[in-house]
Amino acid sequence: MTERENSQNPLARFYENRDEVIEDVVQRTLLETLSRSSEVAASSARTFQEKLIAESLEQEFRRLDLSKDALRGVVDQSFWQGIASAFRERDSETDLRPILERIIRYHAEEIAGHFDPKVYKMATLILPNGFNWMFRTLDWKTLWAVFRTLMNEKIDLRRKVHLTGDIQLIKNLSKKGTIVLVPTHFSNLDSVLLGWALFEMGLPPFCFGAGLNLFSNPLLGYFMNHLGAYKIDRRKKHSLYRWTLMNYSSVALENDCHSLFFPGGGRSRSGAPEFVEGNLKPGLLSTVLRAYIRNIQKKKTNPNLYIVPCVISYHVVLEATSLIEEHLKRTGANRFMIDNDESFAPKTIAKFIYNFMRGSSSVNLHFCRPLDPFGNLVSEDGLSRNQAGRILNLPDYITTDGEIGSKPQRDREYGLNLNQKILDRYKQENVVLSSHFIAYVFFEYLLQRFGEGDPLRLFKHQTEQCKLTTDELRTYAVPILKKLQILHEGGGVLLEPVLRSNDFDQVLESAGRNLAVFHTARPILVEGQNVGTEDLRLLYYYHNRLEGYGLAKQTN
Amino acid sequence: MRNRQIKQVGIVGAGQWGTTLAWLCSLKCEDVRLYDYKPERAKLIQQTRKNKDFTGDFEIPGNVSVHSDLEHVIGSAQIILVVVPSQSMRATAKAISQFCTPSQYLVHGTKGLEQKTHKRMSEVLLEETACLRVGVLSGPNLADEILNGLPAASVIASRFDEVIEGVQNLLSSPRFLVFGNHDIVGVEWVGTLKNILALATGMIHELKLGQNTQALILTRGIAEIELLFKKLGASSETLLGLAGLGDIFATCTSQQSRNFRAGVLLAQGQGAVEVQNQVHATVEGLHTIRAVLDFKDEHKLDLPIIEALGRCAFQGKGALDEVQKILARIPGLEKVV
């Protein structure tokens, strides 16, 4: 990347001033904390601050007790012991501000990422050439097999990863304001694919928050650390951490850094897209409005932020087995992090890529219609229009009593509204693949025949029993396919071309072929005139991808 | 907007309730603009200061101006009140969207659902305009009584505090109390579901089954609404509040209520179409029954009273037979909530 490119790259500029960014984040968070404590009764302000510190200490020591990262643990332990000691020694006159500031700074330092243009250039070169970082730990046989496949397949990700949607519009908008990409999240490979896709689209690098666990892999961590990723530790729930994280994201957006959030939080455990459960995490998304308000207050030339939802559709998900197990066993939020996730095993990833590149499988990344921070659709000129076609003056939304500014209660409601609009886009621009459809109808059929509508009851059956003829499946599936096609024609969903035809056999063949890739126990097995499964839970996982449209009700 | 004076209000709909609201607004706001879609009538009201069709000889104050130019009425208003029949709401919202801006608060005072979509009025407003700060004003508000200076109260429901505060500030007076509520779903639904109860009480009245039966049907009807509320994500507190029980009392105890009269006709063996033709105006309760029956099927709810009303209205079943079927059910433990 040349010096000129660098100066045009907001992310590079942002990280050139890393120290100033951290200082800005610290001072904003501190100011907000003090302002929050002044909002409570004057007599309780100190208690409020004490509670914040105590909350941080309690949660951090608990986290450290459970931490498996010995090295990081020592550094953290020493810091938090220092805080605990300063907190213990306080008296009624002690100013708590320095303690609060130390905690906030500690979080800001941890969260802040780096951007190294050289690493970015290297990563964008090597990524299309085969994810070779993950092959280092493979035995030579596997390595050779993967290498040979990749060479034979001419290593063309463009053939495998389809980018759909109005890409030109997004490119145009990236010059008129800041893009906030909000994808669905099914796999740890999402970030890698998105990184490649954005490069392929000719967009500058994006700032993105990545789970701290992803940084623990030395090689992946190295790239994450130098490609503009900032760290999100999902185990940290205390207020001071959350507020620091929010401000970091907001500062990045205000500095014109195009950003990427996974608004659903972690990967979908059930395999269902985010709109099925219907709730997105309000946290990082709320920073969009916050940044917009600041941009307006600062009278920036390009104050606009454009939210671009993106739907990722895999035929086969790398971590499907562990995710569905987690979903079924799930007992609470403390089980959020998956230990020994199969996607972290280099061999598994290599096998996945090997099969993915070699087989007919593909991934679809659909970039939905962009929204403004208030959920209105944005047109090609970068402007929002109302239903009557009138151009909207967006600052009107943040005007109360004639004044432009933040209003916490109002802005929370705007955040909920934006969440809903993103979910609406996910649902309407969801690209349904043949594998999703066949998994859906097959599982629904089994559910009614063997499970009395209850998946758990169905899971008690042997997979050998869960077999039917293709004719039986066709009879059940065709009316649902018709319903799906009508929904598609009305703009309620997107279908891959094979689903737009009325050739059920072709749909079944496509699904069987794509789902045969990778999983040892195949979720769908098409043998002659029979359709079966080797893993009901996996079938359930892929079935869930088409939940939320009420399709089976038609046939029931 | 708490304690700040609202300088201009636009009211869309110059019917009885619209005119009443214009008067209430005029007590606090210096510039109240009332929209009537009929130019001739708008002119007449403006000249005579009387809305003969809806409020008789009530004299409209000088700071209320009446127009048929929608842009003039709402273009620069801080708060827009929309008071039109439910089935005109979408067309009105489309018209409003030509002139309104996202800085304005859009509040409606219409009870009922859109027939075709079963959507609430605020949903229609959100779909058709770019305003997000929307609200609903609802409660036991008989316009005649309010215009005669009798005390009354209402509820402003909105997800936005500032809308609640703005409307309270605009309309509250010692004779007209305005309570706030964040449960816009509950307030809108109960404002339309109460019409079903009015149908039921009208029917029991006509069947001459007595006050005890009326109390029974009303109470169990409220329990059915509670069941619906749970599925709709609405709050039980709303049901117990002014927009809930308050409005149910007012509607079900008034024999002049349109829905009560429709209930009487149903008991006489007339179907929904005949009832609608005889009443000469929209009977919201009948449309609401349809909406609830669709919803009930989707969520597998047991709503015996509403189902029985549906059978009388749409399947030609006899009212007395249906009441007897309800009475024949063996009651378990009494569950209201």
Short mmCIF file of N, CA and C in Angstrom, two decimals, chain A residues 66-116:
data_model
loop_
_atom_site.label_atom_id
_atom_site.label_comp_id
_atom_site.label_asym_id
_atom_site.label_seq_id
_atom_site.Cartn_x
_atom_site.Cartn_y
_atom_site.Cartn_z
N LEU A 66 -11.21 -18.61 36.25
CA LEU A 66 -11.61 -19.59 35.24
C LEU A 66 -10.71 -19.55 34.00
N SER A 67 -9.83 -18.54 33.94
CA SER A 67 -9.05 -18.33 32.72
C SER A 67 -8.04 -19.45 32.49
N LYS A 68 -7.91 -19.81 31.21
CA LYS A 68 -6.95 -20.87 30.87
C LYS A 68 -5.67 -20.25 30.31
N ASP A 69 -5.70 -18.94 30.07
CA ASP A 69 -4.55 -18.28 29.48
C ASP A 69 -3.60 -17.84 30.60
N ALA A 70 -2.60 -18.68 30.88
CA ALA A 70 -1.73 -18.44 32.02
C ALA A 70 -0.96 -17.13 31.89
N LEU A 71 -0.42 -16.90 30.67
CA LEU A 71 0.42 -15.72 30.48
C LEU A 71 -0.38 -14.44 30.67
N ARG A 72 -1.49 -14.37 29.98
CA ARG A 72 -2.35 -13.21 30.07
C ARG A 72 -2.88 -13.09 31.51
N GLY A 73 -3.12 -14.25 32.10
CA GLY A 73 -3.65 -14.29 33.46
C GLY A 73 -2.73 -13.59 34.44
N VAL A 74 -1.43 -13.78 34.30
CA VAL A 74 -0.47 -13.18 35.23
C VAL A 74 -0.52 -11.65 35.11
N VAL A 75 -0.53 -11.18 33.87
CA VAL A 75 -0.57 -9.72 33.65
C VAL A 75 -1.86 -9.14 34.23
N ASP A 76 -2.97 -9.79 33.90
CA ASP A 76 -4.28 -9.31 34.39
C ASP A 76 -4.34 -9.33 35.91
N GLN A 77 -3.86 -10.45 36.47
CA GLN A 77 -3.90 -10.63 37.92
C GLN A 77 -3.19 -9.47 38.61
N SER A 78 -2.02 -9.16 38.08
CA SER A 78 -1.22 -8.12 38.71
C SER A 78 -1.95 -6.77 38.63
N PHE A 79 -2.56 -6.49 37.46
CA PHE A 79 -3.27 -5.23 37.32
C PHE A 79 -4.44 -5.15 38.29
N TRP A 80 -5.25 -6.22 38.32
CA TRP A 80 -6.46 -6.16 39.14
C TRP A 80 -6.16 -6.20 40.63
N GLN A 81 -5.03 -6.84 40.98
CA GLN A 81 -4.63 -6.79 42.39
C GLN A 81 -4.26 -5.36 42.78
N GLY A 82 -3.61 -4.67 41.84
CA GLY A 82 -3.26 -3.26 42.08
C GLY A 82 -4.51 -2.41 42.28
N ILE A 83 -5.50 -2.66 41.46
CA ILE A 83 -6.77 -1.90 41.57
C ILE A 83 -7.45 -2.24 42.90
N ALA A 84 -7.46 -3.55 43.21
CA ALA A 84 -8.12 -3.99 44.46
C ALA A 84 -7.45 -3.34 45.65
N SER A 85 -6.15 -3.28 45.60
CA SER A 85 -5.42 -2.71 46.72
C SER A 85 -5.72 -1.21 46.86
N ALA A 86 -5.71 -0.49 45.74
CA ALA A 86 -6.02 0.95 45.78
C ALA A 86 -7.45 1.17 46.27
N PHE A 87 -8.35 0.27 45.86
CA PHE A 87 -9.76 0.40 46.24
C PHE A 87 -9.95 0.13 47.74
N ARG A 88 -9.20 -0.87 48.23
CA ARG A 88 -9.30 -1.22 49.66
C ARG A 88 -8.80 -0.09 50.55
N GLU A 89 -7.76 0.57 50.04
CA GLU A 89 -7.12 1.59 50.90
C GLU A 89 -7.82 2.95 50.82
N ARG A 90 -8.90 3.02 50.10
CA ARG A 90 -9.56 4.33 49.96
C ARG A 90 -10.18 4.74 51.29
N ASP A 91 -10.33 6.05 51.47
CA ASP A 91 -11.17 6.51 52.58
C ASP A 91 -12.26 7.40 51.99
N SER A 92 -13.05 7.98 52.83
CA SER A 92 -14.22 8.71 52.31
C SER A 92 -13.82 9.92 51.46
N GLU A 93 -12.56 10.35 51.59
CA GLU A 93 -12.12 11.53 50.84
C GLU A 93 -11.42 11.17 49.53
N THR A 94 -11.10 9.89 49.38
CA THR A 94 -10.33 9.50 48.19
C THR A 94 -11.11 9.79 46.91
N ASP A 95 -10.39 10.42 45.97
CA ASP A 95 -11.00 10.66 44.67
C ASP A 95 -10.97 9.35 43.88
N LEU A 96 -12.12 8.88 43.48
CA LEU A 96 -12.18 7.58 42.78
C LEU A 96 -11.87 7.70 41.29
N ARG A 97 -11.80 8.91 40.83
CA ARG A 97 -11.59 9.14 39.39
C ARG A 97 -10.33 8.45 38.86
N PRO A 98 -9.18 8.57 39.56
CA PRO A 98 -7.98 7.90 39.01
C PRO A 98 -8.14 6.39 38.90
N ILE A 99 -8.86 5.79 39.85
CA ILE A 99 -9.06 4.32 39.77
C ILE A 99 -9.94 4.00 38.56
N LEU A 100 -11.01 4.77 38.42
CA LEU A 100 -11.89 4.55 37.26
C LEU A 100 -11.10 4.71 35.97
N GLU A 101 -10.26 5.73 35.93
CA GLU A 101 -9.50 6.00 34.70
C GLU A 101 -8.52 4.87 34.40
N ARG A 102 -7.90 4.34 35.45
CA ARG A 102 -6.95 3.22 35.23
C ARG A 102 -7.67 2.01 34.64
N ILE A 103 -8.84 1.73 35.18
CA ILE A 103 -9.60 0.56 34.68
C ILE A 103 -10.00 0.78 33.22
N ILE A 104 -10.51 1.96 32.95
CA ILE A 104 -10.98 2.25 31.58
C ILE A 104 -9.80 2.18 30.61
N ARG A 105 -8.67 2.75 31.02
CA ARG A 105 -7.49 2.75 30.13
C ARG A 105 -7.02 1.32 29.86
N TYR A 106 -7.08 0.51 30.92
CA TYR A 106 -6.66 -0.90 30.77
C TYR A 106 -7.53 -1.60 29.72
N HIS A 107 -8.84 -1.37 29.81
CA HIS A 107 -9.76 -1.97 28.83
C HIS A 107 -9.49 -1.41 27.43
N ALA A 108 -9.32 -0.09 27.35
CA ALA A 108 -9.12 0.54 26.03
C ALA A 108 -7.86 0.01 25.36
N GLU A 109 -6.81 -0.17 26.15
CA GLU A 109 -5.54 -0.71 25.60
C GLU A 109 -5.76 -2.12 25.07
N GLU A 110 -6.54 -2.89 25.80
CA GLU A 110 -6.77 -4.28 25.37
C GLU A 110 -7.63 -4.31 24.09
N ILE A 111 -8.65 -3.46 24.07
CA ILE A 111 -9.59 -3.49 22.94
C ILE A 111 -8.92 -3.00 21.65
N ALA A 112 -8.14 -1.94 21.77
CA ALA A 112 -7.60 -1.27 20.57
C ALA A 112 -6.78 -2.23 19.72
N GLY A 113 -7.03 -2.19 18.44
CA GLY A 113 -6.28 -3.04 17.52
C GLY A 113 -5.14 -2.29 16.87
N HIS A 114 -4.63 -2.87 15.82
CA HIS A 114 -3.57 -2.25 15.03
C HIS A 114 -3.96 -2.41 13.57
N PHE A 115 -3.34 -1.61 12.76
CA PHE A 115 -3.48 -1.85 11.33
C PHE A 115 -2.12 -1.68 10.70
N ASP A 116 -1.70 -2.73 10.03
CA ASP A 116 -0.41 -2.67 9.37
C ASP A 116 -0.66 -2.86 7.87
#
